[in-house]
Coordinates of C-alpha atoms in Angstrom, one line a residue:
Chain K
M240 CA -119.3 -156.2 26.9
I241 CA -121.3 -155.3 23.9
D242 CA -119.4 -154.9 20.7
Y243 CA -120.8 -151.9 19.0
S244 CA -118.9 -152.5 15.8
K245 CA -121.1 -155.6 15.4
V246 CA -124.4 -153.9 16.1
L247 CA -124.2 -150.7 14.1
S248 CA -125.5 -150.4 10.5
Q249 CA -122.5 -150.3 8.2
T250 CA -124.3 -148.0 5.9
V251 CA -124.7 -145.5 8.6
V252 CA -121.2 -146.0 10.0
N253 CA -119.7 -145.4 6.5
T254 CA -121.7 -142.2 6.1
P255 CA -119.4 -139.2 6.7
K256 CA -120.4 -136.4 9.0
S257 CA -121.5 -133.2 7.4
G258 CA -118.5 -131.1 6.2
I259 CA -120.3 -127.9 7.1
R260 CA -120.8 -129.1 10.7
K261 CA -117.2 -130.0 11.0
F262 CA -116.2 -126.5 10.0
F263 CA -118.7 -124.9 12.4
D264 CA -117.4 -126.9 15.3
L265 CA -113.9 -125.7 14.5
M266 CA -115.0 -122.1 14.3
N267 CA -116.9 -122.2 17.6
T268 CA -113.6 -123.0 19.4
M269 CA -112.2 -119.6 18.4
S270 CA -113.2 -116.1 19.5
D271 CA -113.6 -112.9 17.5
V272 CA -114.2 -114.8 14.3
V273 CA -116.2 -113.0 11.6
G274 CA -118.0 -115.7 9.8
L275 CA -119.9 -115.9 6.5
T276 CA -120.8 -119.5 7.0
V277 CA -124.4 -120.0 8.0
G278 CA -127.1 -121.2 5.7
E279 CA -130.0 -119.5 7.3
P280 CA -131.6 -116.1 7.2
D281 CA -130.4 -113.4 9.6
F282 CA -133.9 -112.1 9.7
Q283 CA -136.2 -113.2 12.5
T284 CA -139.4 -114.8 11.5
P285 CA -141.8 -111.9 10.8
W286 CA -143.7 -110.9 13.9
H287 CA -147.2 -111.6 12.6
I288 CA -146.1 -115.1 11.8
R289 CA -144.6 -115.7 15.3
E290 CA -147.8 -114.2 16.8
A291 CA -149.9 -116.8 15.0
G292 CA -147.7 -119.5 16.5
I293 CA -148.0 -118.0 20.0
E294 CA -151.8 -117.6 19.6
S295 CA -152.2 -121.2 18.8
L296 CA -150.3 -122.1 22.0
E297 CA -152.5 -119.7 24.0
K298 CA -155.6 -121.3 22.6
G299 CA -154.3 -124.6 23.7
R300 CA -153.8 -126.1 20.2
T301 CA -151.2 -128.5 21.4
Y302 CA -152.6 -131.7 19.8
Y303 CA -151.5 -133.7 16.8
T304 CA -152.8 -132.6 13.4
A305 CA -153.8 -134.9 10.6
N306 CA -150.8 -137.0 9.5
A307 CA -150.5 -135.0 6.3
G308 CA -150.8 -131.7 8.2
L309 CA -153.6 -129.2 8.9
M310 CA -156.1 -129.2 6.0
E311 CA -156.1 -125.4 6.0
L312 CA -152.3 -125.4 5.6
R313 CA -152.4 -127.9 2.8
S314 CA -155.0 -125.8 1.0
E315 CA -152.8 -122.7 1.5
I316 CA -149.8 -124.6 0.1
N317 CA -151.8 -125.4 -3.0
N318 CA -153.0 -121.8 -3.3
Y319 CA -149.4 -120.6 -3.0
M320 CA -148.0 -123.1 -5.6
S321 CA -150.7 -122.1 -8.0
R322 CA -150.3 -118.3 -7.6
R323 CA -146.5 -118.4 -7.6
F324 CA -145.5 -121.2 -9.9
G325 CA -148.6 -122.1 -11.9
V326 CA -148.9 -125.6 -10.7
S327 CA -151.6 -126.9 -8.4
Y328 CA -152.0 -129.9 -6.1
E329 CA -155.0 -131.5 -4.5
P330 CA -154.7 -130.7 -0.8
E331 CA -156.4 -134.0 0.2
K332 CA -154.1 -136.3 -1.7
E333 CA -151.0 -134.5 -3.1
V334 CA -149.6 -132.4 -0.3
I335 CA -147.8 -133.5 2.9
V336 CA -146.5 -131.2 5.6
T337 CA -143.1 -132.4 6.7
V338 CA -140.5 -131.7 9.3
G339 CA -138.4 -129.3 7.2
G340 CA -137.4 -129.8 3.6
S341 CA -135.0 -132.5 4.8
E342 CA -137.7 -134.9 5.8
A343 CA -139.4 -134.2 2.5
I344 CA -136.3 -135.3 0.7
D345 CA -135.8 -138.4 2.9
I346 CA -139.4 -139.7 2.4
A347 CA -139.3 -139.0 -1.3
F348 CA -136.2 -141.2 -1.6
R349 CA -137.4 -144.0 0.7
S350 CA -140.8 -144.2 -1.0
V351 CA -139.5 -145.1 -4.4
I352 CA -136.1 -146.8 -3.9
E353 CA -135.5 -150.5 -4.4
P354 CA -132.0 -151.6 -3.4
G355 CA -129.5 -150.8 -6.1
D356 CA -131.6 -148.1 -7.8
E357 CA -129.6 -145.1 -8.9
I358 CA -130.3 -141.5 -7.9
I359 CA -128.5 -138.9 -10.0
V360 CA -127.2 -136.2 -7.6
P361 CA -125.8 -133.1 -9.3
T362 CA -122.9 -131.5 -7.2
P363 CA -121.8 -129.2 -5.8
S364 CA -125.1 -129.3 -3.8
F365 CA -126.5 -129.4 -0.3
V366 CA -124.9 -132.1 1.8
C367 CA -127.9 -134.4 2.4
Y368 CA -128.7 -135.9 -1.0
A369 CA -126.0 -138.6 -1.3
P370 CA -126.1 -139.7 2.4
L371 CA -129.9 -139.9 2.4
A372 CA -129.9 -141.7 -0.9
K373 CA -127.5 -144.3 0.4
M374 CA -129.4 -144.8 3.6
S375 CA -132.5 -145.5 1.5
G376 CA -130.6 -148.3 -0.3
A377 CA -130.0 -146.3 -3.5
V378 CA -126.7 -145.8 -5.3
P379 CA -126.0 -142.0 -5.6
V380 CA -124.6 -141.2 -9.1
I381 CA -122.7 -138.0 -8.9
L382 CA -123.2 -135.6 -11.8
E383 CA -120.6 -132.8 -11.5
T384 CA -121.8 -129.5 -12.7
K385 CA -119.2 -127.1 -14.0
L386 CA -118.3 -123.4 -13.6
E387 CA -118.2 -123.3 -17.5
D388 CA -121.9 -124.3 -17.5
N389 CA -122.7 -121.8 -14.7
F390 CA -123.2 -124.8 -12.5
K391 CA -126.3 -125.8 -14.4
I392 CA -127.1 -129.4 -15.4
N393 CA -125.5 -130.1 -18.7
P394 CA -128.1 -132.1 -20.8
E395 CA -125.4 -134.2 -22.5
A396 CA -123.8 -135.1 -19.2
L397 CA -127.2 -136.0 -17.8
K398 CA -127.9 -138.3 -20.8
A399 CA -124.5 -140.0 -20.1
A400 CA -125.3 -140.5 -16.4
I401 CA -128.6 -142.2 -17.1
T402 CA -128.6 -146.1 -17.0
S403 CA -131.3 -148.7 -16.8
K404 CA -131.2 -148.4 -13.0
T405 CA -131.8 -144.7 -12.8
K406 CA -134.8 -144.1 -10.6
M407 CA -134.6 -140.4 -9.9
L408 CA -132.9 -137.1 -10.7
V409 CA -132.3 -134.6 -8.0
L410 CA -132.8 -131.1 -9.2
P411 CA -131.3 -128.7 -6.6
Y412 CA -132.1 -125.3 -8.0
P413 CA -131.8 -122.5 -6.9
N414 CA -128.6 -124.1 -5.7
N415 CA -126.8 -124.2 -2.4
P416 CA -123.8 -123.6 -2.5
T417 CA -123.3 -122.2 -6.1
G418 CA -126.2 -119.8 -6.3
A419 CA -127.0 -121.2 -9.8
I420 CA -130.6 -121.3 -11.1
M421 CA -132.1 -123.1 -14.0
T422 CA -134.4 -121.1 -16.3
K423 CA -137.5 -122.4 -18.0
G424 CA -135.6 -123.0 -21.3
E425 CA -132.9 -124.9 -19.5
L426 CA -135.4 -127.0 -17.6
E427 CA -137.1 -127.7 -20.9
E428 CA -133.9 -129.5 -22.1
I429 CA -133.9 -131.6 -19.0
A430 CA -137.6 -132.4 -19.4
A431 CA -137.1 -133.4 -23.0
I432 CA -134.6 -136.1 -21.8
L433 CA -136.9 -137.4 -19.1
R434 CA -140.3 -137.5 -20.8
G435 CA -141.2 -140.9 -21.9
T436 CA -138.9 -142.6 -19.3
N437 CA -139.8 -143.9 -15.9
I438 CA -137.4 -141.5 -14.2
L439 CA -138.7 -139.3 -11.4
V440 CA -137.5 -135.8 -10.5
L441 CA -137.0 -134.6 -7.0
S442 CA -137.1 -130.9 -7.4
D443 CA -135.7 -129.2 -4.2
E444 CA -137.2 -125.8 -4.4
I445 CA -136.5 -124.6 -0.9
Y446 CA -134.8 -121.5 -2.3
A447 CA -137.4 -120.8 -5.0
E448 CA -138.4 -117.4 -3.5
L449 CA -134.8 -116.3 -3.4
T450 CA -134.3 -115.9 -7.2
Y451 CA -133.0 -112.5 -8.2
T452 CA -132.8 -112.5 -12.0
G453 CA -136.4 -113.4 -12.8
T454 CA -139.1 -115.7 -11.3
H455 CA -138.3 -119.2 -10.3
C456 CA -139.7 -121.8 -12.7
S457 CA -140.7 -125.2 -11.3
I458 CA -140.1 -128.1 -13.6
A459 CA -143.5 -129.5 -12.5
S460 CA -145.1 -126.7 -14.5
L461 CA -143.6 -127.9 -17.8
E462 CA -145.8 -130.1 -20.0
G463 CA -145.9 -133.7 -18.9
M464 CA -143.5 -133.2 -16.0
K465 CA -145.9 -132.9 -13.0
E466 CA -146.6 -136.7 -13.2
R467 CA -143.0 -137.5 -12.5
T468 CA -142.0 -134.6 -10.2
I469 CA -141.9 -134.5 -6.5
I470 CA -141.4 -131.0 -5.2
A471 CA -139.7 -130.6 -1.8
S472 CA -139.9 -127.2 -0.3
G473 CA -140.5 -125.4 3.0
F474 CA -140.8 -122.3 5.0
S475 CA -137.2 -122.0 6.3
K476 CA -135.6 -119.8 3.7
A477 CA -138.5 -117.8 2.2
Y478 CA -140.0 -116.8 5.6
A479 CA -136.9 -117.0 7.8
M480 CA -138.4 -120.0 9.7
T481 CA -135.5 -122.4 10.0
G482 CA -136.1 -123.3 13.6
W483 CA -139.8 -124.0 13.2
R484 CA -138.8 -127.1 11.2
L485 CA -141.5 -127.1 8.6
G486 CA -141.5 -128.1 5.0
Y487 CA -143.7 -129.8 2.5
I488 CA -144.0 -132.3 -0.4
C489 CA -146.1 -131.8 -3.4
A490 CA -146.4 -134.9 -5.5
P491 CA -148.8 -136.9 -7.6
A492 CA -151.3 -138.9 -5.4
P493 CA -149.9 -142.4 -6.1
L494 CA -146.4 -141.2 -4.8
A495 CA -147.8 -139.0 -2.0
E496 CA -149.9 -141.9 -0.7
Q497 CA -146.8 -144.0 -0.1
M498 CA -144.7 -141.2 1.3
L499 CA -147.5 -140.4 3.8
K500 CA -147.1 -143.9 5.3
I501 CA -143.4 -143.3 6.1
H502 CA -144.3 -139.9 7.5
Q503 CA -147.2 -141.3 9.5
Y504 CA -145.2 -144.1 11.1
G505 CA -141.9 -142.2 11.5
I506 CA -143.2 -138.7 12.5
M507 CA -146.9 -138.9 13.1
S508 CA -147.5 -135.2 12.2
S509 CA -145.4 -132.1 11.9
P510 CA -145.2 -129.6 14.8
T511 CA -148.7 -128.1 15.3
T512 CA -147.5 -124.7 16.5
S513 CA -145.3 -124.4 13.4
Q514 CA -148.2 -125.4 11.2
F515 CA -150.5 -122.6 12.5
A516 CA -147.6 -120.1 12.0
A517 CA -147.2 -121.4 8.5
V518 CA -150.8 -120.8 7.6
E519 CA -150.3 -117.1 8.5
A520 CA -147.1 -117.0 6.5
L521 CA -148.8 -118.3 3.4
K522 CA -151.8 -116.1 3.8
N523 CA -150.1 -112.8 4.7
G524 CA -146.4 -113.2 4.1
D525 CA -145.9 -112.2 0.5
D526 CA -144.6 -108.8 1.4
D527 CA -142.2 -110.2 3.9
I528 CA -140.7 -112.4 1.2
K529 CA -140.3 -109.5 -1.1
M530 CA -138.7 -107.3 1.6
M531 CA -136.2 -110.1 2.5
R532 CA -135.5 -110.9 -1.2
D533 CA -134.8 -107.3 -2.0
E534 CA -132.4 -107.1 0.9
Y535 CA -130.6 -110.3 -0.1
N536 CA -130.4 -109.0 -3.6
R537 CA -128.6 -105.8 -2.4
R538 CA -126.2 -107.9 -0.5
R539 CA -125.7 -110.2 -3.4
R540 CA -124.5 -107.3 -5.6
Y541 CA -122.5 -105.9 -2.8
I542 CA -120.5 -109.1 -2.1
Y543 CA -120.1 -110.0 -5.7
N544 CA -118.6 -106.6 -6.5
G545 CA -116.7 -106.6 -3.2
L546 CA -115.0 -109.9 -4.0
K547 CA -114.3 -108.7 -7.5
S548 CA -112.6 -105.5 -6.3
I549 CA -110.2 -107.5 -4.1
G550 CA -109.3 -109.7 -7.0
I551 CA -111.6 -112.7 -6.4
E552 CA -113.6 -113.5 -9.5
S553 CA -116.7 -115.6 -9.0
F554 CA -119.7 -116.8 -10.8
E555 CA -122.4 -114.3 -10.3
P556 CA -125.1 -116.0 -8.2
E557 CA -128.7 -115.7 -9.3
G558 CA -130.5 -117.5 -6.4
A559 CA -130.2 -118.6 -2.8
F560 CA -127.9 -116.5 -0.6
Y561 CA -124.4 -117.9 -1.3
I562 CA -121.5 -117.0 -3.6
F563 CA -119.1 -119.6 -4.7
P564 CA -115.7 -118.2 -5.8
R565 CA -113.0 -120.4 -7.3
I566 CA -110.2 -120.4 -4.8
S567 CA -107.7 -122.5 -6.8
D568 CA -106.7 -119.3 -8.7
F569 CA -104.7 -118.5 -5.5
G570 CA -102.7 -121.8 -5.6
L571 CA -104.5 -123.3 -2.7
S572 CA -107.3 -125.8 -2.4
G573 CA -110.6 -124.6 -1.0
E574 CA -109.9 -126.3 2.3
E575 CA -106.3 -124.9 2.7
F576 CA -107.6 -121.4 1.8
C577 CA -110.5 -121.6 4.4
N578 CA -108.3 -123.0 7.2
K579 CA -105.6 -120.3 6.7
L580 CA -108.2 -117.6 6.5
L581 CA -109.8 -118.8 9.7
Y582 CA -106.6 -119.3 11.7
D583 CA -104.6 -116.3 10.5
Y584 CA -107.3 -113.8 9.7
K585 CA -110.2 -115.0 11.9
C586 CA -112.6 -115.1 9.0
A587 CA -114.7 -118.1 8.4
I588 CA -116.1 -119.3 5.1
V589 CA -117.0 -122.9 4.2
P590 CA -114.7 -125.0 1.9
G591 CA -116.5 -126.0 -1.3
S592 CA -115.5 -129.7 -0.7
A593 CA -118.2 -129.9 1.9
F594 CA -120.6 -129.9 -1.1
G595 CA -119.0 -132.7 -3.0
E596 CA -115.7 -133.2 -4.8
A597 CA -116.8 -130.9 -7.6
G598 CA -116.4 -128.1 -5.0
N599 CA -112.8 -128.8 -4.1
N600 CA -111.4 -125.7 -5.7
F601 CA -114.1 -123.4 -4.4
A602 CA -115.4 -121.9 -1.1
R603 CA -119.0 -121.1 -0.1
I604 CA -119.6 -117.6 1.2
S605 CA -123.0 -116.9 2.7
Y606 CA -124.4 -113.4 2.4
A607 CA -127.2 -113.9 4.9
Y608 CA -125.5 -111.2 7.0
S609 CA -125.8 -107.4 7.4
I610 CA -123.8 -105.2 5.0
K611 CA -121.7 -104.1 8.0
H612 CA -120.8 -107.7 8.8
I613 CA -120.1 -108.5 5.2
T614 CA -117.8 -105.4 4.9
Q615 CA -115.9 -106.5 7.9
A616 CA -115.4 -110.0 6.5
L617 CA -114.3 -108.7 3.1
E618 CA -111.6 -106.6 4.8
R619 CA -110.2 -109.7 6.4
I620 CA -110.4 -111.7 3.2
E621 CA -108.7 -108.8 1.3
A622 CA -105.8 -108.8 3.9
F623 CA -105.4 -112.5 3.5
V624 CA -105.5 -112.5 -0.3
K625 CA -102.9 -109.7 -0.3
S626 CA -100.6 -111.8 1.8
L627 CA -100.6 -114.7 -0.7
Chain N
M252 CA -134.6 -94.9 -7.6
K253 CA -135.0 -91.9 -5.2
N254 CA -137.2 -93.9 -2.8
K255 CA -134.8 -96.9 -2.9
I256 CA -131.9 -94.6 -2.0
L257 CA -133.9 -92.9 0.8
K258 CA -134.9 -96.2 2.2
L259 CA -131.3 -97.4 2.4
L260 CA -130.0 -94.2 3.9
E261 CA -132.8 -94.1 6.4
G262 CA -131.6 -97.4 7.6
D263 CA -127.9 -96.5 7.6
A264 CA -126.8 -92.9 6.8
R265 CA -123.2 -93.9 6.5
L266 CA -123.5 -96.0 3.4
T267 CA -121.1 -94.5 0.8
D268 CA -122.1 -93.6 -2.7
K269 CA -120.1 -96.6 -3.9
Q270 CA -121.9 -99.0 -1.6
L271 CA -125.2 -97.6 -2.6
A272 CA -124.3 -97.9 -6.3
I273 CA -123.3 -101.5 -6.0
M274 CA -126.4 -102.5 -3.9
L275 CA -128.8 -100.8 -6.3
G276 CA -127.0 -101.8 -9.5
V277 CA -126.4 -98.3 -10.9
D278 CA -123.5 -95.9 -11.4
E279 CA -121.9 -94.1 -8.5
A280 CA -122.4 -90.8 -10.5
E281 CA -126.1 -91.4 -10.7
I282 CA -126.3 -92.0 -6.9
R283 CA -124.4 -88.7 -6.3
K284 CA -126.7 -86.8 -8.6
E285 CA -129.8 -88.2 -6.9
I286 CA -128.5 -87.5 -3.4
D287 CA -127.5 -84.0 -4.3
S288 CA -131.0 -83.3 -5.7
L289 CA -132.6 -84.9 -2.6
E290 CA -130.5 -82.6 -0.4
K291 CA -131.2 -79.6 -2.4
S292 CA -135.0 -80.1 -2.4
G293 CA -134.9 -80.6 1.3
T294 CA -136.1 -84.2 1.1
I295 CA -133.0 -85.3 2.9
L296 CA -132.8 -83.0 5.9
G297 CA -129.7 -84.3 7.7
Y298 CA -127.6 -87.2 8.8
K299 CA -127.5 -87.8 12.5
T300 CA -126.3 -90.4 15.0
I301 CA -128.7 -92.2 17.2
V302 CA -127.3 -92.1 20.8
D303 CA -128.4 -94.0 23.8
W304 CA -127.5 -91.3 26.4
E305 CA -128.5 -93.7 29.2
K306 CA -125.2 -95.5 28.5
T307 CA -123.1 -92.5 29.2
E308 CA -122.4 -90.3 32.2
R309 CA -124.4 -87.5 30.8
E310 CA -127.6 -86.7 32.7
S311 CA -130.6 -86.4 30.5
V312 CA -134.4 -86.5 30.7
T313 CA -136.9 -86.5 27.9
A314 CA -140.5 -85.3 28.2
M315 CA -143.4 -85.2 25.9
I316 CA -145.6 -82.2 26.6
E317 CA -149.2 -81.9 25.4
V318 CA -150.0 -78.3 24.7
K319 CA -153.5 -76.8 24.2
L320 CA -153.7 -73.5 22.4
T321 CA -156.1 -70.8 21.3
P322 CA -155.5 -70.3 17.6
Q323 CA -154.4 -66.8 16.5
R324 CA -156.3 -64.9 13.9
D325 CA -155.0 -65.6 10.3
R326 CA -151.9 -67.5 11.5
G327 CA -153.5 -70.5 13.2
F328 CA -150.9 -72.3 15.3
D329 CA -147.9 -71.6 13.1
R330 CA -146.6 -68.5 15.0
V331 CA -146.8 -70.3 18.4
A332 CA -145.2 -73.4 17.0
E333 CA -142.3 -71.3 15.8
K334 CA -142.0 -69.6 19.1
I335 CA -141.7 -73.0 20.8
Y336 CA -139.4 -74.8 18.3
N337 CA -136.9 -72.0 18.4
Y338 CA -135.8 -73.1 21.9
P339 CA -132.8 -75.3 21.5
E340 CA -133.9 -77.8 24.1
V341 CA -137.0 -78.6 22.0
Q342 CA -136.3 -81.7 19.9
A343 CA -139.6 -81.9 18.1
V344 CA -142.9 -80.1 17.7
Y345 CA -145.9 -81.8 16.0
L346 CA -149.3 -80.4 15.3
M347 CA -151.8 -83.0 16.4
S348 CA -155.3 -84.0 15.8
G349 CA -157.4 -84.9 18.8
A350 CA -157.5 -83.8 22.4
Y351 CA -154.6 -81.4 22.3
D352 CA -152.9 -79.2 19.7
L353 CA -149.1 -79.4 19.9
S354 CA -146.9 -82.2 21.0
V355 CA -143.6 -80.9 22.2
L356 CA -140.7 -83.2 22.7
I357 CA -138.1 -81.7 25.0
E358 CA -134.8 -82.9 26.3
G359 CA -133.2 -81.4 29.4
K360 CA -130.4 -82.3 31.9
T361 CA -132.8 -82.7 34.8
M362 CA -136.5 -82.8 35.6
K363 CA -136.1 -79.5 37.3
E364 CA -134.8 -78.0 34.0
V365 CA -137.8 -79.4 32.1
A366 CA -140.2 -78.1 34.8
Y367 CA -138.6 -74.7 34.5
F368 CA -139.0 -74.7 30.8
V369 CA -142.7 -75.6 31.1
S370 CA -143.6 -73.1 33.8
Q371 CA -141.4 -70.2 32.7
K372 CA -141.3 -70.4 28.9
L373 CA -144.1 -72.6 27.6
S374 CA -147.0 -71.6 29.9
T375 CA -146.3 -67.9 29.6
I376 CA -146.9 -67.9 25.9
D377 CA -150.2 -66.0 25.4
S378 CA -152.2 -68.5 23.4
V379 CA -151.1 -71.5 25.5
T380 CA -154.2 -72.5 27.6
S381 CA -152.9 -75.6 29.2
T382 CA -150.0 -78.1 29.3
A383 CA -149.5 -81.7 30.4
T384 CA -146.0 -83.0 30.9
H385 CA -145.1 -86.7 30.5
F386 CA -141.6 -87.8 31.4
V387 CA -140.1 -90.6 29.4
L388 CA -139.0 -93.3 31.9
H389 CA -137.2 -95.6 29.4
K390 CA -136.7 -95.8 25.7
Y391 CA -137.3 -99.3 24.3
K392 CA -137.2 -98.4 20.6
D393 CA -136.7 -95.1 18.9
K394 CA -136.4 -94.3 15.1
G395 CA -136.8 -98.0 14.5
I396 CA -133.8 -98.9 16.6
L397 CA -133.9 -101.1 19.7
Y398 CA -132.3 -99.4 22.7
D399 CA -131.5 -102.5 24.8
A400 CA -128.4 -104.5 24.0
P401 CA -128.8 -105.9 20.5
E402 CA -129.0 -109.7 20.6
A403 CA -125.9 -111.5 19.4
D404 CA -126.0 -113.5 16.2
E405 CA -126.6 -117.0 17.7
R406 CA -126.9 -118.8 14.4
G407 CA -124.8 -121.9 14.1
T408 CA -123.6 -121.6 17.7
F409 CA -125.8 -124.2 19.4
N410 CA -124.0 -127.4 19.9

C-alpha cells in the first residue's frame, strides 16, 4: 500500500489549516447562531455588473482570454489606478488579471523568491501571507504590529527586522483584521527605509476602496517606490464580487513578465465571464463603491459605539470592514472568549489568533452585516460580557 | 444632514435617534431637532409598516385604475382628485402625463368590492369620462422591498 507520509510535501503537510475556516466549520454545526464572522460583503454584486457577465455568456464569449487578461480590462485597470490613486501602469506589460487577490499574492512571492529569502509579514494580518511565503520557499519573518501603534508598521521595528536576506515587505493596508490604515505620511517613513535597497514591497490593496477617514494612499505613488512595488488588488471587496474570483497585479514590467509565466502555466487565463463583468464594474461602478462604502461607514460607527457602550473598548477601525477589540481585558484569551460566546450565547466572532500570534488577545468582528443583524449580535455579546 | 437622515429612515423607519446619531456621527439632540423640523414641514409624512397581506388569512385585492377626465373650469383636476382620494379604500391617487389623467390605486376585500367602487362611485363622478381597471395578480416588489421570501445569508455556509 502506498505510504502517503512518504509522498507528501513536508512543507505543505506542516502548513496549518486556516484558523478562520476551522471556526466556520465549528459554527456551521450549530443552529440559531448569530455570526459576525465573514470576510465578504453582504451586498450582492450590483445588477448592472452581473448583467454584463450574463450578456457575455449570452453572446457565447466562453473562450480563454489573453493570459494576462482582456486588453480592455487591463486598460480599465490602468485608468482606475490613475484616477483613484495617481499611479499608472502600462496595460500591455504591467497589469495581470488574476484569480482573486490571493493568486496575485502567490505569484508575486513565487516570481521573486530564492530558497531562504525572507519576506517580512506584519501581523495581525490576513491568513495567507506566511503559508504562501513558505510554500514559495521563503522564510516569513513576522513583524508584530501593536495596538499602541494603532496596528501600523513601526519604522524602527521594520528596520530591526531587515536582514541581508530580506527580499520583500508585505504591506497589508487597509488591514484585515485590525481595520488599520497607513497614511501617506506614515508610508513615507516606510519608503524612506526601503529606498536605495533591493527590497520589494507587496502592497495588498484589496480593501483600498473601504477607507473611511480619508482616501487610500498607495505606496507606489510615493517617489521612487513604484519601481519596487507590486500592487495586489481585486474586485471582491470594492464591488462585492467575491465569488467571481477576480483580482489583479500591477507591477513594473520586469517583475510582471516573470509573474505572467507562472500565471500562464498554472492558470492560463482568469475566468472570462468575470472579466467582462469587471470591465463594466470599472467603467460604471464608482457610484456603487460609494454607496457601499457609506453604508459600511455607518455600520463602522455603529458597532464601534455599540461595543463601547457595553464596555468593550477597541481601536477605532479606519478601513476594511472589521473591528478588532482587545478581549484579554476580560481575563480570557481571544480563543476562550470566542468559544464561550459561541457555545453559551450562540454568537460567533473570530479569535484574533487566526491572524497570527499578535492577535491572541483580540477577536475579529466583521461588520459586513445589516444594522439589524449587528444589533442582535451586540445584544448577545452584552449578555455574555455581563456574565463574566 | 437632512437628506442623510431621510435616506436612512426611508430604508428603516424604526431606527432610533440614538442609532441614527451614531451612524451619522452627530449628536442625538441634532437628530431630534432635524426630525422634528422634517415632520413639522411635512417632509416626513408618516411611518408605516409594509405588510404582505398574501401571507395572512385576510382577503385583499389591489387594483390600479386608469381614469380619464374632463377638466373643470378654474380647478383643473384637483377637485375630482379630492373627491376620489377621500374614499378610505383608495390608497393612492396620482396625476399622470400621457394617455389618461389619474391613476388610482385601490385596495378592497374582493374583486366584487372593487368593481362596485368603480361602477357606483368612480364612474358616477361627473367629469369622469372613462375608466380601465387592472387587477394586481402578484406583488414582486413594492416600496423597494422584495415580497417573496428574502434569501437567507448563505455566506460562509458552503462546505
